Each structure stands twice: as structure tokens, then as C-alpha cells.
């Protein structure tokens, strides 16, 4: 449960929301938060020096995530969103235990949306190898509804394909057809996009899975949950001065800026290098 924020003297409603990811992909979540909560300021940390997280151990992901939480706290954030699925799967529990700030991840919102959406009670999950291995999505869905069957498929090649910008490339279609073969056979009617990068492959995934399979992008649910938490804690931003979001990365700020501008459609003024 989120901690009561008012006991923290340096943080108030006008403090920013911290969001982090292993790299650029978490901007899918930032985009939704900005749309849903246009008055809020965001401090984003992308761990571009250590991306990808998708095949790393829990121990490593927890260590990285702790460091990033420490960095975001120095920016007086009022809550933290772990936009990275891999970090949400492997580190969220530890981070929440150690912090009095509300910290949310993307697994819970995505699982809840999928459990609500499935009619056939068959849900597919595609994610990085570490996220699938953790079993976090499957466990969360079963906790919500034991009768739902869960089918998981790691898709490690999707992240580099997205980073390469091959969002609708024939190679991406071929890889997707291969990865999704078993899921298609299983008859899932709902597919969780359990990785920050996968919403960018919606066209490919739709065409491979067919129009009847609902694709679950947890970003919208996450934004709604952020709003709920801020309202509950009376921490919605009240200041109406113009906003400028802050972007921090652990490597290659110029490269991040170029891609982030494209991704968010502007609004990325400065990207600061922050060593980890
Ligand atoms: N951000 C990661 C995730 O959502 C994908 C990229 C990576 O492997 O670091 O799981």
C-alpha cells in the first residue's frame, strides 16, 4: 500500500513524479502519464549505460533499481513509477519494502486489465526472458482469477528490432510469426505486451495474432493508477506554471534526446548525463 506522503517534509504536491526504465522504452509510460495528467512534472531516468535488463539476474536488477530510486529521490519525487517490466517483475517488491514513497510497477495494472478483458479465460504474455522466468505476470493473474489459463512466451529479439526502428519490417513480422506460433495455437483472446518496447510493435502483433485478440498495453492503466494514488494522497500538482520535464540518462544523452523527441513528439528540451 502507498505510504502517507505528507510526513515527508521536502516533498509536496508540486514535486515531480519519478519514472524509470532500463532505457528509452519507458517513454511509452511517460507519454500516457503526460496525456492523463498534463499538469504533472516528470523526472525520467533511462539507464542507457546498462540496457538491456531483459536477460539479467534478479540480484543485478535489484541493485540497479535501488541506485536509480536513490537518484530520483534526490529530485524530491513524490512517487515513483517503475516503467520497466523486467525491473517491475524482479525488483518492485524489494523497492516497496525499503521505501516510504509510493512506488508502482507495470505488472499489476497490466495483469488486472488482462484479467478483466479475457472472455475465453486464456491470457498470453510476451515479455523479456527475465520477466517470463520470474513468473510475475502469471502469478498476479492467478491471484486475480484462478480459472484463467496463462501462456507465456519470451521474445528477446523484439527489443533490438524496436531499437533498430524496424517497427513494421518484414524481418520483424517473420520473428513475430515464429515467436507467437504457440500462443496462437493456445487460443488466447488477450495478449499482454509485457515489455516497454512492445507497444511499438502493435501493428505487427495485431497482424500476426489477428483482430480478435486484444492487446494489453499496461501504460494506460499505469497512468490511471498514478492519478488514483495522487488523489488519495491529495498530491495532485496545484501549481499552474509551465512544465518542463527532466530527462536523465546514464549514457549517450544526445542519442536519447533525438529518439525521445521522435517518440514523445517534442517537449524533450534537455537530457542530462547522470553516472551510475
Ligand atoms: N525495459 C525492458 C522491459 O520492459 C525492456 C528492455 C530491456 O531489456 O532492458 O522489460
Tab-separated table of C-alpha atoms and ligand atoms in Angstrom:
chain	number	residue	atom	x	y	z
A	1	UNK	CA	0.000	0.000	0.000
A	2	UNK	CA	1.250	3.525	-0.729
A	3	UNK	CA	2.793	5.303	2.246
A	4	UNK	CA	1.304	8.560	3.541
A	5	UNK	CA	3.236	11.238	1.747
A	6	UNK	CA	2.551	14.205	4.000
A	7	UNK	CA	5.084	13.042	6.621
A	8	UNK	CA	7.934	13.715	4.203
A	9	UNK	CA	8.805	17.378	4.703
A	10	UNK	CA	10.663	18.126	1.478
A	11	UNK	CA	8.023	16.647	-0.785
A	12	UNK	CA	4.745	18.334	-1.687
A	13	UNK	CA	2.026	18.223	-4.331
A	14	UNK	CA	4.193	20.264	-6.696
A	15	UNK	CA	7.031	17.764	-6.545
A	16	UNK	CA	7.603	15.729	-9.702
A	17	UNK	CA	6.721	12.100	-10.434
A	18	UNK	CA	9.782	9.872	-10.910
A	19	UNK	CA	9.701	7.322	-13.728
A	20	UNK	CA	12.476	4.921	-14.652
A	21	UNK	CA	13.310	2.305	-17.217
A	22	UNK	CA	16.346	0.444	-18.495
A	23	UNK	CA	16.447	2.891	-21.406
A	24	UNK	CA	14.107	4.586	-23.813
A	25	UNK	CA	11.172	2.182	-23.704
A	26	UNK	CA	9.672	3.634	-20.510
A	27	UNK	CA	8.694	6.696	-22.503
A	28	UNK	CA	5.612	4.689	-23.572
A	29	UNK	CA	4.509	5.069	-19.944
A	30	UNK	CA	5.616	8.721	-19.736
A	31	UNK	CA	3.526	9.506	-22.804
A	32	UNK	CA	0.396	8.128	-21.150
A	33	UNK	CA	1.069	9.915	-17.849
A	34	UNK	CA	1.532	13.218	-19.686
A	35	UNK	CA	-1.733	12.673	-21.585
A	36	UNK	CA	-3.646	11.657	-18.488
A	37	UNK	CA	-2.088	14.118	-16.043
A	38	UNK	CA	-0.975	17.131	-18.096
A	39	UNK	CA	-0.273	19.278	-15.019
A	40	UNK	CA	2.258	16.885	-13.546
A	41	UNK	CA	6.004	17.229	-13.916
A	42	UNK	CA	8.081	14.134	-14.628
A	43	UNK	CA	11.675	13.257	-13.859
A	44	UNK	CA	12.643	10.338	-16.080
A	45	UNK	CA	15.698	8.174	-15.644
A	46	UNK	CA	16.786	5.901	-18.502
A	47	UNK	CA	19.619	3.542	-17.655
A	48	UNK	CA	21.085	3.710	-21.153
A	49	UNK	CA	24.537	2.641	-19.954
A	50	UNK	CA	23.257	-0.724	-18.727
A	51	UNK	CA	20.354	-1.516	-21.058
A	52	UNK	CA	19.131	-4.203	-21.735
A	53	UNK	CA	17.878	-5.518	-18.399
A	54	UNK	CA	15.879	-8.278	-20.087
A	55	UNK	CA	18.252	-11.194	-19.534
A	56	UNK	CA	19.921	-10.094	-16.273
A	57	UNK	CA	19.565	-11.716	-12.857
A	58	UNK	CA	17.234	-10.530	-10.109
A	59	UNK	CA	20.221	-9.574	-7.971
A	60	UNK	CA	21.597	-7.253	-10.649
A	61	UNK	CA	18.223	-5.695	-11.464
A	62	UNK	CA	17.561	-5.032	-7.771
A	63	UNK	CA	20.974	-3.368	-7.385
A	64	UNK	CA	20.422	-1.145	-10.432
A	65	UNK	CA	16.868	-0.268	-9.384
A	66	UNK	CA	17.963	0.706	-5.870
A	67	UNK	CA	20.559	3.072	-7.311
A	68	UNK	CA	18.012	4.697	-9.595
A	69	UNK	CA	15.468	5.114	-6.804
A	70	UNK	CA	18.245	6.886	-4.860
A	71	UNK	CA	18.859	9.244	-7.796
A	72	UNK	CA	15.150	10.009	-8.247
A	73	UNK	CA	14.740	10.697	-4.531
A	74	UNK	CA	17.393	13.400	-4.790
A	75	UNK	CA	14.986	15.106	-7.204
A	76	UNK	CA	12.320	15.132	-4.470
A	77	UNK	CA	9.900	12.948	-6.398
A	78	UNK	CA	6.513	12.376	-4.746
A	79	UNK	CA	6.098	8.883	-6.169
A	80	UNK	CA	7.978	6.502	-8.445
A	81	UNK	CA	6.763	4.511	-11.432
A	82	UNK	CA	8.899	1.538	-12.405
A	83	UNK	CA	8.111	1.644	-16.123
A	84	UNK	CA	10.411	-1.276	-16.925
A	85	UNK	CA	8.606	-4.625	-16.884
A	86	UNK	CA	11.770	-6.527	-16.021
A	87	UNK	CA	12.513	-4.262	-13.039
A	88	UNK	CA	8.828	-4.387	-12.003
A	89	UNK	CA	8.935	-8.188	-12.096
A	90	UNK	CA	12.204	-8.598	-10.220
A	91	UNK	CA	12.731	-5.553	-8.001
A	92	UNK	CA	9.408	-3.874	-7.213
A	93	UNK	CA	8.669	-5.860	-4.069
A	94	UNK	CA	12.080	-5.051	-2.568
A	95	UNK	CA	11.847	-1.372	-3.534
A	96	UNK	CA	8.408	-1.024	-1.948
A	97	UNK	CA	9.591	-2.645	1.292
A	98	UNK	CA	12.535	-0.281	1.513
A	99	UNK	CA	10.778	2.974	0.706
A	100	UNK	CA	8.091	5.110	2.248
A	101	UNK	CA	7.316	6.658	-1.102
A	102	UNK	CA	4.551	5.115	-3.185
A	103	UNK	CA	6.261	3.000	-5.843
A	104	UNK	CA	4.239	1.255	-8.513
A	105	UNK	CA	5.215	-1.034	-11.366
A	106	UNK	CA	3.590	-2.070	-14.604
A	107	UNK	CA	2.828	-5.743	-13.861
A	108	UNK	CA	-0.186	-5.232	-11.575
A	109	UNK	CA	-2.012	-2.778	-13.861
A	110	UNK	CA	-1.365	-4.917	-16.973
A	111	UNK	CA	-2.459	-8.140	-15.271
A	112	UNK	CA	-5.622	-6.513	-13.914
A	113	UNK	CA	-6.599	-5.181	-17.307
A	114	UNK	CA	-5.979	-8.572	-18.944
A	115	UNK	CA	-7.975	-10.478	-16.315
A	116	UNK	CA	-10.894	-8.090	-16.869
A	117	UNK	CA	-10.697	-8.359	-20.648
A	118	UNK	CA	-10.415	-12.084	-21.351
A	119	UNK	CA	-13.672	-13.804	-22.288
A	120	UNK	CA	-12.222	-17.253	-23.010
A	121	UNK	CA	-10.163	-17.084	-19.793
A	122	UNK	CA	-6.960	-17.568	-21.758
A	123	UNK	CA	-4.311	-14.883	-21.487
A	124	UNK	CA	-0.984	-14.756	-23.315
A	125	UNK	CA	2.060	-12.880	-22.061
A	126	UNK	CA	5.009	-11.802	-24.161
A	127	UNK	CA	7.976	-10.282	-22.356
A	128	UNK	CA	11.739	-10.388	-21.895
A	129	UNK	CA	13.318	-13.680	-20.775
A	130	UNK	CA	13.837	-12.427	-17.198
A	131	UNK	CA	10.245	-11.227	-16.859
A	132	UNK	CA	8.844	-14.529	-18.141
A	133	UNK	CA	11.224	-16.513	-15.911
A	134	UNK	CA	10.095	-14.533	-12.853
A	135	UNK	CA	6.502	-15.706	-13.373
A	136	UNK	CA	5.336	-12.324	-12.036
A	137	UNK	CA	2.541	-11.743	-14.572
A	138	UNK	CA	1.235	-15.293	-14.318
A	139	UNK	CA	1.218	-15.163	-10.511
A	140	UNK	CA	-0.617	-11.838	-10.484
A	141	UNK	CA	-3.275	-13.041	-12.929
A	142	UNK	CA	-3.847	-16.262	-10.985
A	143	UNK	CA	-4.194	-14.238	-7.800
A	144	UNK	CA	-6.945	-12.245	-9.507
A	145	UNK	CA	-8.695	-15.255	-11.030
A	146	UNK	CA	-7.555	-18.867	-10.639
A	147	UNK	CA	-9.655	-20.030	-13.573
A	148	UNK	CA	-7.628	-18.053	-16.111
A	149	UNK	CA	-5.070	-20.071	-18.073
A	150	UNK	CA	-1.822	-18.222	-18.703
A	151	UNK	CA	0.566	-18.855	-21.610
A	152	UNK	CA	3.946	-17.088	-21.591
A	153	UNK	CA	6.454	-16.535	-24.362
A	154	UNK	CA	9.806	-14.742	-24.088
A	155	UNK	CA	10.538	-12.616	-27.184
A	156	UNK	CA	14.143	-11.438	-26.695
A	157	UNK	CA	14.642	-10.314	-30.310
A	158	UNK	CA	11.831	-7.751	-30.164
A	159	UNK	CA	13.810	-5.181	-28.139
A	160	UNK	CA	16.731	-4.903	-30.593
A	161	UNK	CA	14.287	-4.829	-33.523
A	162	UNK	CA	12.450	-1.879	-31.953
A	163	UNK	CA	15.726	-0.129	-31.116
A	164	UNK	CA	16.681	-0.549	-34.767
A	165	UNK	CA	13.421	1.158	-35.727
A	166	UNK	CA	12.172	-1.919	-37.592
A	167	UNK	CA	8.628	-1.470	-36.358
A	168	UNK	CA	6.903	-2.788	-39.470
A	169	UNK	CA	9.778	-4.555	-41.193
A	170	UNK	CA	9.356	-7.937	-42.867
A	171	UNK	CA	12.042	-9.382	-40.576
A	172	UNK	CA	10.009	-8.278	-37.539
A	173	UNK	CA	6.890	-9.950	-38.997
A	174	UNK	CA	8.867	-13.165	-39.536
A	175	UNK	CA	10.277	-13.126	-35.996
A	176	UNK	CA	6.817	-12.366	-34.571
A	177	UNK	CA	5.188	-15.214	-36.501
A	178	UNK	CA	7.795	-17.603	-35.091
A	179	UNK	CA	7.500	-16.390	-31.500
A	180	UNK	CA	3.713	-16.250	-31.480
A	181	UNK	CA	3.051	-19.635	-33.104
A	182	UNK	CA	2.364	-21.475	-29.842
A	183	UNK	CA	0.344	-18.620	-28.367
A	184	UNK	CA	-1.889	-18.553	-31.421
A	185	UNK	CA	-2.463	-22.291	-31.142
A	186	UNK	CA	-3.337	-21.983	-27.458
A	187	UNK	CA	-6.372	-19.855	-28.328
A	188	UNK	CA	-5.633	-16.830	-26.149
A	189	UNK	CA	-8.018	-13.915	-26.703
A	190	UNK	CA	-5.921	-11.418	-24.734
A	191	UNK	CA	-2.212	-10.735	-25.054
A	192	UNK	CA	-0.215	-8.725	-22.530
A	193	UNK	CA	2.581	-6.662	-24.051
A	194	UNK	CA	4.842	-7.275	-21.062
A	195	UNK	CA	7.790	-5.156	-22.131
A	196	UNK	CA	8.162	-1.405	-22.579
A	197	UNK	CA	9.139	-1.763	-26.226
A	198	UNK	CA	6.322	-3.985	-27.406
A	199	UNK	CA	3.557	-1.352	-27.715
A	200	UNK	CA	5.619	-0.004	-30.610
A	201	UNK	CA	5.066	-3.321	-32.388
A	202	UNK	CA	1.269	-3.209	-32.085
A	203	UNK	CA	0.761	-3.260	-35.870
A	204	UNK	CA	2.916	-6.355	-36.320
A	205	UNK	CA	1.392	-8.102	-33.318
A	206	UNK	CA	-2.154	-7.324	-34.462
A	207	UNK	CA	-1.472	-8.673	-37.907
A	208	UNK	CA	0.097	-11.892	-36.568
A	209	UNK	CA	-2.419	-12.562	-33.766
A	210	UNK	CA	-5.474	-11.427	-35.749
A	211	UNK	CA	-8.107	-8.814	-34.956
A	212	UNK	CA	-9.911	-10.893	-32.325
A	213	UNK	CA	-7.001	-10.910	-29.881
A	214	UNK	CA	-6.954	-7.913	-27.576
A	215	UNK	CA	-3.507	-6.418	-26.981
A	216	UNK	CA	-2.941	-5.129	-23.445
A	217	UNK	CA	-0.635	-2.156	-23.091
A	218	UNK	CA	-0.319	-1.501	-19.371
A	219	UNK	CA	0.747	2.130	-19.834
A	220	UNK	CA	-2.848	3.450	-19.782
A	221	UNK	CA	-3.683	1.528	-16.627
A	222	UNK	CA	-0.472	2.732	-15.000
A	223	UNK	CA	-1.352	6.371	-15.701
A	224	UNK	CA	-4.802	5.833	-14.171
A	225	UNK	CA	-3.234	4.253	-11.089
A	226	UNK	CA	-0.789	7.156	-10.704
A	227	UNK	CA	-3.757	9.532	-10.726
A	228	UNK	CA	-5.634	7.477	-8.134
A	229	UNK	CA	-2.628	7.436	-5.786
A	230	UNK	CA	-2.056	11.173	-6.108
A	231	UNK	CA	-5.735	11.914	-5.448
A	232	UNK	CA	-5.816	9.580	-2.429
A	233	UNK	CA	-2.785	11.355	-1.003
A	234	UNK	CA	-4.012	14.825	-2.029
A	235	UNK	CA	-0.843	15.197	-4.047
A	236	UNK	CA	-2.110	16.292	-7.458
A	237	UNK	CA	0.018	19.206	-8.645
A	238	UNK	CA	-1.600	22.544	-7.930
A	239	UNK	CA	0.920	24.919	-9.465
A	240	UNK	CA	-0.112	26.024	-12.932
A	241	UNK	CA	3.258	27.347	-14.064
A	242	UNK	CA	4.587	25.936	-17.349
A	243	UNK	CA	6.054	22.488	-17.058
A	244	UNK	CA	9.363	21.190	-18.159
A	245	UNK	CA	10.019	17.516	-17.708
A	246	UNK	CA	13.505	16.383	-16.754
A	247	UNK	CA	15.314	13.566	-18.503
A	248	UNK	CA	18.358	11.845	-17.035
A	249	UNK	CA	20.328	9.043	-18.644
A	250	UNK	CA	23.395	7.076	-17.641
A	251	UNK	CA	24.985	7.254	-21.138
A	252	UNK	CA	24.659	8.942	-24.551
A	253	UNK	CA	22.291	11.844	-23.739
A	254	UNK	CA	22.310	13.223	-27.297
A	255	UNK	CA	21.257	9.925	-28.777
A	256	UNK	CA	18.495	9.595	-26.188
A	257	UNK	CA	17.315	13.143	-26.901
A	258	UNK	CA	16.984	12.508	-30.617
A	259	UNK	CA	14.998	9.317	-30.137
A	260	UNK	CA	12.921	10.698	-27.256
A	261	UNK	CA	11.912	13.774	-29.300
A	262	UNK	CA	10.661	11.483	-32.017
A	263	UNK	CA	8.927	9.290	-29.544
A	264	UNK	CA	7.177	11.948	-27.449
A	265	UNK	CA	6.656	14.378	-30.311
A	266	UNK	CA	8.728	17.202	-28.815
A	267	UNK	CA	8.991	18.526	-25.273
A	268	UNK	CA	12.396	16.964	-24.584
A	269	UNK	CA	14.461	20.095	-24.016
A	270	UNK	CA	17.455	18.840	-22.087
A	271	UNK	CA	18.777	15.392	-21.364
A	272	UNK	CA	21.320	15.235	-18.550
A	273	UNK	CA	24.045	12.683	-18.118
A	274	UNK	CA	23.913	11.078	-14.688
A	275	UNK	CA	26.545	8.446	-13.928
A	276	UNK	CA	25.543	5.306	-12.040
B	1	LIG	N1	12.544	-2.144	-20.322
B	1	LIG	C1	12.634	-3.567	-20.506
B	1	LIG	C2	11.326	-4.220	-20.084
B	1	LIG	O1	10.277	-3.606	-20.099
B	1	LIG	C3	12.945	-3.933	-21.940
B	1	LIG	C4	14.331	-3.542	-22.389
B	1	LIG	C5	15.409	-4.267	-21.609
B	1	LIG	O2	15.587	-5.478	-21.772
B	1	LIG	O3	16.047	-3.585	-20.828
B	1	LIG	O4	11.331	-5.366	-19.726
